[in-house]
mmCIF file of C-alpha atoms in Angstrom:
data_model
loop_
_atom_site.group_PDB
_atom_site.id
_atom_site.type_symbol
_atom_site.label_atom_id
_atom_site.label_comp_id
_atom_site.label_asym_id
_atom_site.label_seq_id
_atom_site.Cartn_x
_atom_site.Cartn_y
_atom_site.Cartn_z
ATOM 1 C CA UNK A 24 -57.075 -22.652 -23.486
ATOM 2 C CA UNK A 25 -59.095 -23.750 -26.467
ATOM 3 C CA UNK A 26 -61.426 -26.008 -24.516
ATOM 4 C CA UNK A 27 -62.327 -26.300 -20.829
ATOM 5 C CA UNK A 28 -63.439 -29.389 -18.888
ATOM 6 C CA UNK A 29 -65.980 -27.128 -17.181
ATOM 7 C CA UNK A 30 -65.606 -28.679 -13.713
ATOM 8 C CA UNK A 31 -63.901 -27.649 -10.487
ATOM 9 C CA UNK A 32 -60.510 -29.296 -9.859
ATOM 10 C CA UNK A 33 -61.655 -31.440 -6.908
ATOM 11 C CA UNK A 34 -64.768 -32.743 -8.670
ATOM 12 C CA UNK A 35 -64.874 -36.548 -8.752
ATOM 13 C CA UNK A 36 -65.207 -37.718 -12.368
ATOM 14 C CA UNK A 37 -66.788 -40.867 -13.711
ATOM 15 C CA UNK A 38 -65.362 -43.003 -16.516
ATOM 16 C CA UNK A 39 -67.855 -41.598 -19.016
ATOM 17 C CA UNK A 40 -66.659 -38.004 -18.503
ATOM 18 C CA UNK A 41 -65.511 -36.050 -21.539
ATOM 19 C CA UNK A 42 -64.524 -37.297 -24.958
ATOM 20 C CA UNK A 43 -60.938 -38.257 -25.663
ATOM 21 C CA UNK A 44 -58.721 -40.520 -23.590
ATOM 22 C CA UNK A 45 -54.957 -40.707 -23.190
ATOM 23 C CA UNK A 46 -55.221 -44.238 -24.598
ATOM 24 C CA UNK A 47 -56.559 -42.727 -27.847
ATOM 25 C CA UNK A 48 -53.407 -40.727 -28.654
ATOM 26 C CA UNK A 49 -51.260 -43.399 -30.302
ATOM 27 C CA UNK A 50 -54.101 -45.092 -32.231
ATOM 28 C CA UNK A 51 -54.895 -41.689 -33.758
ATOM 29 C CA UNK A 52 -51.197 -41.040 -34.433
ATOM 30 C CA UNK A 53 -50.971 -44.383 -36.230
ATOM 31 C CA UNK A 54 -54.054 -43.493 -38.264
ATOM 32 C CA UNK A 55 -52.304 -40.273 -39.332
ATOM 33 C CA UNK A 56 -49.325 -42.368 -40.459
ATOM 34 C CA UNK A 57 -51.564 -44.723 -42.436
ATOM 35 C CA UNK A 58 -51.065 -47.843 -40.329
ATOM 36 C CA UNK A 59 -53.748 -50.308 -41.498
ATOM 37 C CA UNK A 60 -56.557 -51.017 -39.048
ATOM 38 C CA UNK A 61 -55.907 -47.901 -36.934
ATOM 39 C CA UNK A 62 -58.932 -46.031 -35.686
ATOM 40 C CA UNK A 63 -58.790 -42.265 -35.228
ATOM 41 C CA UNK A 64 -60.759 -41.663 -32.005
ATOM 42 C CA UNK A 65 -59.330 -38.154 -31.584
ATOM 43 C CA UNK A 66 -60.071 -37.108 -35.177
ATOM 44 C CA UNK A 67 -56.480 -36.106 -35.972
ATOM 45 C CA UNK A 68 -56.348 -37.353 -39.569
ATOM 46 C CA UNK A 69 -58.099 -34.366 -41.235
ATOM 47 C CA UNK A 70 -56.033 -31.795 -39.321
ATOM 48 C CA UNK A 71 -52.755 -33.621 -39.977
ATOM 49 C CA UNK A 72 -53.244 -34.605 -43.620
ATOM 50 C CA UNK A 73 -49.867 -34.997 -45.306
ATOM 51 C CA UNK A 74 -47.978 -35.616 -42.056
ATOM 52 C CA UNK A 75 -45.533 -38.529 -42.355
ATOM 53 C CA UNK A 76 -43.687 -38.127 -39.074
ATOM 54 C CA UNK A 77 -45.254 -37.879 -35.625
ATOM 55 C CA UNK A 78 -43.543 -37.104 -32.331
ATOM 56 C CA UNK A 79 -45.475 -37.815 -29.122
ATOM 57 C CA UNK A 80 -44.065 -36.225 -25.959
ATOM 58 C CA UNK A 81 -45.415 -37.122 -22.516
ATOM 59 C CA UNK A 82 -44.519 -34.580 -19.808
ATOM 60 C CA UNK A 83 -44.932 -36.342 -16.474
ATOM 61 C CA UNK A 84 -47.216 -34.421 -14.119
ATOM 62 C CA UNK A 85 -48.349 -31.735 -16.591
ATOM 63 C CA UNK A 86 -52.064 -31.949 -15.855
ATOM 64 C CA UNK A 87 -54.619 -29.696 -17.543
ATOM 65 C CA UNK A 88 -55.158 -27.827 -14.284
ATOM 66 C CA UNK A 89 -51.422 -27.091 -14.025
ATOM 67 C CA UNK A 90 -51.346 -25.223 -17.362
ATOM 68 C CA UNK A 91 -52.442 -21.827 -15.951
ATOM 69 C CA UNK A 92 -50.036 -22.234 -13.028
ATOM 70 C CA UNK A 93 -47.134 -22.939 -15.404
ATOM 71 C CA UNK A 94 -48.039 -20.189 -17.889
ATOM 72 C CA UNK A 95 -46.026 -17.328 -16.301
ATOM 73 C CA UNK A 96 -42.844 -19.422 -16.513
ATOM 74 C CA UNK A 97 -43.549 -21.175 -19.806
ATOM 75 C CA UNK A 98 -44.534 -18.781 -22.613
ATOM 76 C CA UNK A 99 -44.349 -21.380 -25.384
ATOM 77 C CA UNK A 100 -46.545 -23.759 -23.408
ATOM 78 C CA UNK A 101 -48.944 -20.924 -22.582
ATOM 79 C CA UNK A 102 -49.262 -19.978 -26.244
ATOM 80 C CA UNK A 103 -49.933 -23.564 -27.296
ATOM 81 C CA UNK A 104 -52.413 -24.058 -24.450
ATOM 82 C CA UNK A 105 -54.348 -21.008 -25.628
ATOM 83 C CA UNK A 106 -54.585 -22.142 -29.244
ATOM 84 C CA UNK A 107 -54.079 -25.871 -29.827
ATOM 85 C CA UNK A 108 -54.977 -27.572 -26.526
ATOM 86 C CA UNK A 109 -57.813 -29.911 -25.669
ATOM 87 C CA UNK A 110 -58.419 -31.918 -22.491
ATOM 88 C CA UNK A 111 -58.118 -35.680 -22.309
ATOM 89 C CA UNK A 112 -58.842 -38.115 -19.489
ATOM 90 C CA UNK A 113 -55.774 -40.057 -18.395
ATOM 91 C CA UNK A 114 -57.554 -42.998 -16.753
ATOM 92 C CA UNK A 115 -57.672 -44.565 -13.314
ATOM 93 C CA UNK A 116 -55.646 -44.828 -11.196
ATOM 94 C CA UNK A 117 -54.188 -41.499 -12.335
ATOM 95 C CA UNK A 118 -50.620 -42.634 -11.853
ATOM 96 C CA UNK A 119 -47.539 -42.845 -14.059
ATOM 97 C CA UNK A 120 -47.170 -46.613 -14.657
ATOM 98 C CA UNK A 121 -50.855 -47.086 -15.451
ATOM 99 C CA UNK A 122 -50.989 -44.072 -17.762
ATOM 100 C CA UNK A 123 -47.748 -44.899 -19.595
ATOM 101 C CA UNK A 124 -49.039 -48.361 -20.427
ATOM 102 C CA UNK A 125 -52.484 -47.057 -21.385
ATOM 103 C CA UNK A 126 -50.763 -44.636 -23.762
ATOM 104 C CA UNK A 127 -48.466 -47.309 -25.147
ATOM 105 C CA UNK A 128 -51.103 -49.984 -25.674
ATOM 106 C CA UNK A 129 -54.149 -47.889 -26.497
ATOM 107 C CA UNK A 130 -56.347 -49.890 -24.100
ATOM 108 C CA UNK A 131 -57.847 -49.464 -20.622
ATOM 109 C CA UNK A 132 -55.955 -50.602 -17.492
ATOM 110 C CA UNK A 133 -58.037 -53.717 -16.942
ATOM 111 C CA UNK A 134 -56.853 -55.140 -20.253
ATOM 112 C CA UNK A 135 -53.149 -54.284 -19.954
ATOM 113 C CA UNK A 136 -52.952 -55.173 -16.252
ATOM 114 C CA UNK A 137 -50.704 -52.383 -14.951
ATOM 115 C CA UNK A 138 -53.374 -51.397 -12.470
ATOM 116 C CA UNK A 139 -51.537 -49.088 -10.099
ATOM 117 C CA UNK A 140 -48.230 -47.671 -8.901
ATOM 118 C CA UNK A 141 -47.800 -50.785 -6.778
ATOM 119 C CA UNK A 142 -49.881 -53.962 -6.965
ATOM 120 C CA UNK A 143 -49.879 -57.376 -5.387
ATOM 121 C CA UNK A 144 -48.492 -60.221 -7.464
ATOM 122 C CA UNK A 145 -51.440 -62.645 -7.246
ATOM 123 C CA UNK A 146 -50.794 -65.816 -5.276
ATOM 124 C CA UNK A 147 -47.922 -64.235 -3.340
ATOM 125 C CA UNK A 148 -47.294 -61.697 -0.594
ATOM 126 C CA UNK A 149 -45.089 -59.677 -2.937
ATOM 127 C CA UNK A 150 -45.910 -56.082 -3.839
ATOM 128 C CA UNK A 151 -44.588 -55.083 -7.270
ATOM 129 C CA UNK A 152 -43.503 -51.462 -7.667
ATOM 130 C CA UNK A 153 -43.875 -50.832 -11.388
ATOM 131 C CA UNK A 154 -41.268 -48.054 -11.474
ATOM 132 C CA UNK A 155 -38.640 -50.406 -9.979
ATOM 133 C CA UNK A 156 -39.611 -53.394 -12.108
ATOM 134 C CA UNK A 157 -36.896 -55.324 -13.914
ATOM 135 C CA UNK A 158 -37.698 -58.727 -15.418
ATOM 136 C CA UNK A 159 -39.753 -60.528 -12.751
ATOM 137 C CA UNK A 160 -42.565 -61.006 -13.515
ATOM 138 C CA UNK A 161 -41.906 -61.053 -17.244
ATOM 139 C CA UNK A 162 -43.253 -57.862 -18.827
ATOM 140 C CA UNK A 163 -44.437 -59.907 -21.809
ATOM 141 C CA UNK A 164 -46.775 -61.980 -19.649
ATOM 142 C CA UNK A 165 -47.623 -59.376 -16.991
ATOM 143 C CA UNK A 166 -48.658 -56.935 -19.752
ATOM 144 C CA UNK A 167 -49.905 -59.154 -22.617
ATOM 145 C CA UNK A 168 -51.347 -56.553 -25.010
ATOM 146 C CA UNK A 169 -49.531 -55.728 -28.256
ATOM 147 C CA UNK A 170 -48.286 -52.149 -28.043
ATOM 148 C CA UNK A 171 -49.103 -49.458 -30.588
ATOM 149 C CA UNK A 172 -45.364 -49.188 -31.263
ATOM 150 C CA UNK A 173 -45.250 -52.858 -32.206
ATOM 151 C CA UNK A 174 -48.199 -52.324 -34.541
ATOM 152 C CA UNK A 175 -46.480 -49.336 -36.138
ATOM 153 C CA UNK A 176 -43.208 -51.184 -36.641
ATOM 154 C CA UNK A 177 -44.995 -54.163 -38.189
ATOM 155 C CA UNK A 178 -46.511 -51.743 -40.704
ATOM 156 C CA UNK A 179 -43.105 -50.399 -41.718
ATOM 157 C CA UNK A 180 -43.001 -47.281 -39.538
ATOM 158 C CA UNK A 181 -39.616 -46.319 -38.061
ATOM 159 C CA UNK A 182 -40.220 -46.241 -34.282
ATOM 160 C CA UNK A 183 -38.015 -44.671 -31.595
ATOM 161 C CA UNK A 184 -38.474 -44.277 -27.832
ATOM 162 C CA UNK A 185 -36.646 -41.444 -26.040
ATOM 163 C CA UNK A 186 -36.487 -41.546 -22.251
ATOM 164 C CA UNK A 187 -34.042 -41.410 -19.375
ATOM 165 C CA UNK A 188 -31.083 -43.770 -19.914
ATOM 166 C CA UNK A 189 -31.777 -45.799 -16.760
ATOM 167 C CA UNK A 190 -35.237 -46.710 -18.077
ATOM 168 C CA UNK A 191 -33.873 -48.633 -21.050
ATOM 169 C CA UNK A 192 -34.942 -52.273 -20.809
ATOM 170 C CA UNK A 193 -36.924 -51.796 -17.598
ATOM 171 C CA UNK A 194 -40.091 -53.791 -17.067
ATOM 172 C CA UNK A 195 -42.218 -50.663 -17.409
ATOM 173 C CA UNK A 196 -40.503 -49.583 -20.628
ATOM 174 C CA UNK A 197 -40.966 -53.033 -22.131
ATOM 175 C CA UNK A 198 -44.588 -53.170 -21.028
ATOM 176 C CA UNK A 199 -45.436 -49.737 -22.432
ATOM 177 C CA UNK A 200 -43.051 -49.201 -25.335
ATOM 178 C CA UNK A 201 -41.804 -52.476 -26.728
ATOM 179 C CA UNK A 202 -41.411 -52.211 -30.471
ATOM 180 C CA UNK A 203 -39.354 -49.009 -30.451
ATOM 181 C CA UNK A 204 -35.605 -48.445 -30.659
ATOM 182 C CA UNK A 205 -34.542 -46.958 -27.321
ATOM 183 C CA UNK A 206 -32.464 -43.769 -27.055
ATOM 184 C CA UNK A 207 -31.423 -42.572 -23.616
ATOM 185 C CA UNK A 208 -31.707 -38.846 -22.890
ATOM 186 C CA UNK A 209 -31.552 -37.122 -19.497
ATOM 187 C CA UNK A 210 -33.032 -33.636 -19.246
ATOM 188 C CA UNK A 211 -35.273 -31.590 -21.493
ATOM 189 C CA UNK A 212 -32.582 -30.367 -23.887
ATOM 190 C CA UNK A 213 -31.357 -33.906 -24.478
ATOM 191 C CA UNK A 214 -34.901 -35.234 -24.942
ATOM 192 C CA UNK A 215 -35.659 -32.574 -27.563
ATOM 193 C CA UNK A 216 -32.393 -33.203 -29.401
ATOM 194 C CA UNK A 217 -32.884 -36.981 -29.455
ATOM 195 C CA UNK A 218 -36.509 -36.689 -30.602
ATOM 196 C CA UNK A 219 -35.620 -34.306 -33.429
ATOM 197 C CA UNK A 220 -32.729 -36.511 -34.510
ATOM 198 C CA UNK A 221 -35.018 -39.545 -34.625
ATOM 199 C CA UNK A 222 -37.614 -37.605 -36.634
ATOM 200 C CA UNK A 223 -34.959 -36.648 -39.171
ATOM 201 C CA UNK A 224 -33.734 -40.213 -39.704
ATOM 202 C CA UNK A 225 -34.996 -41.773 -42.913
ATOM 203 C CA UNK A 226 -37.653 -40.562 -45.295
ATOM 204 C CA UNK A 227 -40.554 -42.894 -44.560
ATOM 205 C CA UNK A 228 -43.286 -42.884 -41.942
ATOM 206 C CA UNK A 229 -41.782 -42.199 -38.519
ATOM 207 C CA UNK A 230 -43.053 -42.317 -34.946
ATOM 208 C CA UNK A 231 -41.062 -40.974 -31.998
ATOM 209 C CA UNK A 232 -42.268 -41.350 -28.411
ATOM 210 C CA UNK A 233 -40.586 -39.162 -25.796
ATOM 211 C CA UNK A 234 -40.829 -38.896 -22.004
ATOM 212 C CA UNK A 235 -39.746 -36.140 -19.589
ATOM 213 C CA UNK A 236 -40.001 -36.625 -15.814
ATOM 214 C CA UNK A 237 -38.715 -33.526 -14.010
ATOM 215 C CA UNK A 238 -41.907 -31.504 -13.537
ATOM 216 C CA UNK A 239 -43.554 -34.416 -11.727
ATOM 217 C CA UNK A 240 -40.489 -35.000 -9.560
ATOM 218 C CA UNK A 241 -40.268 -31.413 -8.346
ATOM 219 C CA UNK A 242 -44.018 -31.240 -7.809
ATOM 220 C CA UNK A 243 -43.891 -34.293 -5.564
ATOM 221 C CA UNK A 244 -40.929 -33.113 -3.522
ATOM 222 C CA UNK A 245 -41.602 -29.369 -3.244
ATOM 223 C CA UNK A 246 -45.236 -28.878 -4.287
ATOM 224 C CA UNK A 247 -47.027 -27.490 -7.312
ATOM 225 C CA UNK A 248 -46.009 -23.857 -7.972
ATOM 226 C CA UNK A 249 -43.003 -24.074 -5.652
ATOM 227 C CA UNK A 250 -39.856 -22.355 -6.883
ATOM 228 C CA UNK A 251 -38.231 -25.651 -8.015
ATOM 229 C CA UNK A 252 -41.488 -26.560 -9.817
ATOM 230 C CA UNK A 253 -41.432 -23.195 -11.608
ATOM 231 C CA UNK A 254 -37.848 -23.808 -12.727
ATOM 232 C CA UNK A 255 -38.882 -27.234 -14.018
ATOM 233 C CA UNK A 256 -41.800 -25.639 -15.906
ATOM 234 C CA UNK A 257 -39.354 -23.232 -17.563
ATOM 235 C CA UNK A 258 -37.177 -26.187 -18.595
ATOM 236 C CA UNK A 259 -40.229 -27.910 -20.072
ATOM 237 C CA UNK A 260 -40.912 -24.737 -22.035
ATOM 238 C CA UNK A 261 -37.379 -24.640 -23.411
ATOM 239 C CA UNK A 262 -37.757 -28.255 -24.525
ATOM 240 C CA UNK A 263 -41.100 -27.524 -26.214
ATOM 241 C CA UNK A 264 -39.748 -24.436 -27.979
ATOM 242 C CA UNK A 265 -36.856 -26.429 -29.424
ATOM 243 C CA UNK A 266 -39.171 -29.204 -30.591
ATOM 244 C CA UNK A 267 -41.631 -26.792 -32.197
ATOM 245 C CA UNK A 268 -38.886 -24.821 -33.912
ATOM 246 C CA UNK A 269 -37.168 -27.970 -35.166
ATOM 247 C CA UNK A 270 -40.176 -29.859 -36.537
ATOM 248 C CA UNK A 271 -39.774 -30.928 -40.164
ATOM 249 C CA UNK A 272 -42.436 -29.591 -42.519
ATOM 250 C CA UNK A 273 -44.068 -33.018 -42.835
ATOM 251 C CA UNK A 274 -44.109 -33.659 -39.070
ATOM 252 C CA UNK A 275 -46.469 -33.101 -36.148
ATOM 253 C CA UNK A 276 -45.851 -32.891 -32.408
ATOM 254 C CA UNK A 277 -48.390 -34.215 -29.914
ATOM 255 C CA UNK A 278 -47.767 -33.204 -26.287
ATOM 256 C CA UNK A 279 -49.656 -34.798 -23.418
ATOM 257 C CA UNK A 280 -49.252 -35.980 -19.817
ATOM 258 C CA UNK A 281 -49.973 -38.923 -17.550
ATOM 259 C CA UNK A 282 -51.780 -37.123 -14.683
ATOM 260 C CA UNK A 283 -52.011 -33.909 -12.712
ATOM 261 C CA UNK A 284 -51.049 -33.301 -9.081
ATOM 262 C CA UNK A 285 -52.534 -31.998 -5.825
ATOM 263 C CA UNK A 286 -50.720 -30.701 -2.770
ATOM 264 C CA UNK A 287 -51.849 -32.660 0.318
ATOM 265 C CA UNK A 288 -51.770 -30.679 3.598
ATOM 266 C CA UNK A 289 -50.573 -32.302 6.810
ATOM 267 C CA UNK A 290 -54.054 -32.151 8.333
ATOM 268 C CA UNK A 291 -55.415 -34.290 5.479
ATOM 269 C CA UNK A 292 -53.026 -37.209 5.965
ATOM 270 C CA UNK A 293 -53.990 -40.519 7.567
ATOM 271 C CA UNK A 294 -51.283 -43.057 8.446
ATOM 272 C CA UNK A 295 -52.288 -46.697 8.234
ATOM 273 C CA UNK A 296 -49.049 -47.759 9.942
ATOM 274 C CA UNK A 297 -49.736 -45.827 13.142
ATOM 275 C CA UNK A 298 -53.491 -46.330 13.454
ATOM 276 C CA UNK A 299 -54.320 -49.859 14.654
ATOM 277 C CA UNK A 300 -57.902 -49.467 13.449
ATOM 278 C CA UNK A 301 -56.571 -49.336 9.874
ATOM 279 C CA UNK A 302 -54.175 -52.280 10.313
ATOM 280 C CA UNK A 303 -56.602 -54.841 11.671
ATOM 281 C CA UNK A 304 -57.421 -57.577 9.176
ATOM 282 C CA UNK A 305 -54.889 -56.515 6.554
ATOM 283 C CA UNK A 306 -52.549 -58.986 4.868
ATOM 284 C CA UNK A 307 -50.793 -56.431 2.690
ATOM 285 C CA UNK A 308 -51.349 -52.960 1.234
ATOM 286 C CA UNK A 309 -50.581 -51.733 -2.292
ATOM 287 C CA UNK A 310 -51.566 -48.805 -4.504
ATOM 288 C CA UNK A 311 -50.389 -45.385 -3.343
ATOM 289 C CA UNK A 312 -51.400 -42.565 -1.028
ATOM 290 C CA UNK A 313 -54.499 -41.424 -2.957
ATOM 291 C CA UNK A 314 -55.699 -44.908 -4.009
ATOM 292 C CA UNK A 315 -55.144 -47.835 -1.656
ATOM 293 C CA UNK A 316 -55.529 -51.512 -2.516
ATOM 294 C CA UNK A 317 -56.170 -53.462 0.692
ATOM 295 C CA UNK A 318 -55.604 -57.226 0.546
ATOM 296 C CA UNK A 319 -57.213 -58.688 3.644
ATOM 297 C CA UNK A 320 -57.091 -61.844 5.731
ATOM 298 C CA UNK A 321 -59.720 -64.496 4.935
ATOM 299 C CA UNK A 322 -63.148 -63.420 6.109
ATOM 300 C CA UNK A 323 -62.068 -59.884 7.033
ATOM 301 C CA UNK A 324 -63.541 -57.887 4.129
ATOM 302 C CA UNK A 325 -66.606 -56.647 6.005
ATOM 303 C CA UNK A 326 -64.618 -55.667 9.089
ATOM 304 C CA UNK A 327 -62.017 -53.795 7.030
ATOM 305 C CA UNK A 328 -64.728 -52.020 5.051
ATOM 306 C CA UNK A 329 -66.425 -50.918 8.274
ATOM 307 C CA UNK A 330 -63.234 -49.786 10.015
ATOM 308 C CA UNK A 331 -61.840 -47.802 7.103
ATOM 309 C CA UNK A 332 -65.234 -46.214 6.385
ATOM 310 C CA UNK A 333 -65.527 -45.108 10.015
ATOM 311 C CA UNK A 334 -61.985 -43.729 10.295
ATOM 312 C CA UNK A 335 -61.851 -41.969 6.913
ATOM 313 C CA UNK A 336 -65.454 -40.787 6.747
ATOM 314 C CA UNK A 337 -65.953 -38.264 3.941
ATOM 315 C CA UNK A 338 -62.232 -38.269 3.139
ATOM 316 C CA UNK A 339 -62.536 -41.365 0.943
ATOM 317 C CA UNK A 340 -64.810 -43.896 -0.712
ATOM 318 C CA UNK A 341 -64.245 -47.422 0.618
ATOM 319 C CA UNK A 342 -65.491 -50.199 -1.680
ATOM 320 C CA UNK A 343 -65.069 -53.870 -2.405
ATOM 321 C CA UNK A 344 -63.102 -54.947 -5.450
ATOM 322 C CA UNK A 345 -66.307 -55.884 -7.271
ATOM 323 C CA UNK A 346 -67.802 -52.461 -6.551
ATOM 324 C CA UNK A 347 -64.646 -50.687 -7.741
ATOM 325 C CA UNK A 348 -64.538 -52.699 -10.970
ATOM 326 C CA UNK A 349 -68.256 -52.057 -11.512
ATOM 327 C CA UNK A 350 -67.592 -48.289 -11.688
ATOM 328 C CA UNK A 351 -66.111 -48.945 -15.138
ATOM 329 C CA UNK A 352 -62.868 -47.047 -14.552
ATOM 330 C CA UNK A 353 -60.681 -50.097 -15.197
ATOM 331 C CA UNK A 354 -62.627 -51.237 -18.244
ATOM 332 C CA UNK A 355 -63.182 -55.005 -18.527
ATOM 333 C CA UNK A 356 -60.819 -56.836 -16.169
ATOM 334 C CA UNK A 357 -59.906 -60.422 -17.103
ATOM 335 C CA UNK A 358 -59.772 -63.003 -14.329
ATOM 336 C CA UNK A 359 -55.975 -63.137 -14.339
ATOM 337 C CA UNK A 360 -55.767 -59.408 -13.529
ATOM 338 C CA UNK A 361 -58.418 -59.194 -10.812
ATOM 339 C CA UNK A 362 -56.059 -60.318 -8.040
ATOM 340 C CA UNK A 363 -53.877 -57.270 -8.667
ATOM 341 C CA UNK A 364 -56.688 -55.077 -7.318
ATOM 342 C CA UNK A 365 -57.243 -55.122 -3.556
ATOM 343 C CA UNK A 366 -60.119 -56.935 -1.889
ATOM 344 C CA UNK A 367 -60.986 -53.432 -0.684
ATOM 345 C CA UNK A 368 -60.285 -50.282 -2.740
ATOM 346 C CA UNK A 369 -59.943 -46.894 -1.003
ATOM 347 C CA UNK A 370 -60.245 -43.842 -3.258
ATOM 348 C CA UNK A 371 -59.457 -40.509 -1.606
ATOM 349 C CA UNK A 372 -61.602 -37.389 -1.975
ATOM 350 C CA UNK A 373 -60.664 -33.707 -1.876
ATOM 351 C CA UNK A 374 -56.955 -33.413 -0.910
ATOM 352 C CA UNK A 375 -56.835 -36.366 1.498
ATOM 353 C CA UNK A 376 -54.315 -39.204 1.397
ATOM 354 C CA UNK A 377 -53.490 -42.393 3.309
ATOM 355 C CA UNK A 378 -49.799 -42.794 4.074
ATOM 356 C CA UNK A 379 -47.857 -45.896 5.087
ATOM 357 C CA UNK A 380 -44.996 -44.283 6.978
ATOM 358 C CA UNK A 381 -43.227 -47.492 8.052
ATOM 359 C CA UNK A 382 -43.896 -50.015 5.301
ATOM 360 C CA UNK A 383 -43.317 -47.917 2.165
ATOM 361 C CA UNK A 384 -40.133 -46.202 1.039
ATOM 362 C CA UNK A 385 -39.222 -43.405 3.493
ATOM 363 C CA UNK A 386 -39.792 -40.501 1.117
ATOM 364 C CA UNK A 387 -43.286 -41.637 0.108
ATOM 365 C CA UNK A 388 -44.926 -40.101 3.175
ATOM 366 C CA UNK A 389 -42.836 -36.927 3.079
ATOM 367 C CA UNK A 390 -43.819 -35.683 -0.366
ATOM 368 C CA UNK A 391 -45.885 -32.524 -0.831
ATOM 369 C CA UNK A 392 -47.966 -33.345 -3.925
ATOM 370 C CA UNK A 393 -49.710 -36.597 -4.848
ATOM 371 C CA UNK A 394 -52.057 -38.039 -7.468
ATOM 372 C CA UNK A 395 -53.767 -41.321 -8.274
ATOM 373 C CA UNK A 396 -57.410 -40.629 -7.463
ATOM 374 C CA UNK A 397 -60.332 -39.694 -9.716
ATOM 375 C CA UNK A 398 -60.618 -35.931 -9.261
ATOM 376 C CA UNK A 399 -60.595 -33.673 -12.306
ATOM 377 C CA UNK A 400 -57.230 -32.182 -11.292
ATOM 378 C CA UNK A 401 -55.586 -35.604 -11.330
ATOM 379 C CA UNK A 402 -57.369 -37.213 -14.277
ATOM 380 C CA UNK A 403 -57.474 -34.383 -16.822
ATOM 381 C CA UNK A 404 -54.418 -33.929 -19.043
ATOM 382 C CA UNK A 405 -53.793 -31.768 -22.102
ATOM 383 C CA UNK A 406 -53.279 -32.730 -25.698
ATOM 384 C CA UNK A 407 -51.384 -30.111 -27.716
ATOM 385 C CA UNK A 408 -51.249 -30.687 -31.484
ATOM 386 C CA UNK A 409 -48.593 -28.782 -33.464
ATOM 387 C CA UNK A 410 -47.819 -29.104 -37.185
ATOM 388 C CA UNK A 411 -44.355 -28.475 -38.574
#
């Protein structure tokens, strides 16, 4: 790989680690396309001079630390990783909804408000699962930031979004990718075909944003480097090879990811639904297994902090909301978004996780691999830059 983060996978990173961010990808792509007012934080403009069409592909779960594991089953990916790859930091929490919206808006999570896999809707006892989100709350008010796709379209760029058909019109798609024409495509071959077709349409500046989910899915269910995960890595490679081979001469392909993954052994799993010490004082729980947002009963913050710190010990960092925000990972958080973060925030270390076996969907506690926390293996994602 052309650059290395230089840290062990389980190292806890701070928000000032490294250079580029996932949120920088689309602003730099727009700068390449000449969209007025676009910064180029990743410095892509000199390398991509003359490019008029840009395709951005996000491969869910393809963290930087998964690249060597995938290499034996993905020769195209391995070749690109060795020559045109650089590491980026996805952001915190290192989870799909947060990262997709950071990519789409070009801003930190505090500003766009999609602050976790699940979050409390302030003023209610409702927990919103961003991947199951339809129209309530309205994506336009829940995520108020203008997307980079909207900026591109306003500047005359042809913009297309390629993702699974069932994601068309979802709350998360609207929050992250409003401004693009949606094309449904299931599977790597279909994603590559739809992206290339969109690139070939018209002769003016063009931006195509694509998404592929299977590697993440098989990692969760079977584990990283399981046989199904290896098959999924091979399918990713086939998709990449078709995209690279089919790029027009005036086009570039940017490949990145939303997070990495870690297998969590059974001995490293706590269950808040079966341990009364972890239930006392809680009103509701959001987040996910590696990052928990605890919303507590009035006056119970100190007791919950003490109980969770005692039970989890070195397995996690247990902090108040104010302390978590002060780390800087969320960026500035406006008042209207603060209530989406728990009164207490639990961030898991090493390969530990906190399950909720009875109150979350049944499969959530039975997965093999997880992400969400602030280790290098979860936060660091690749950026591959390929010219046609």
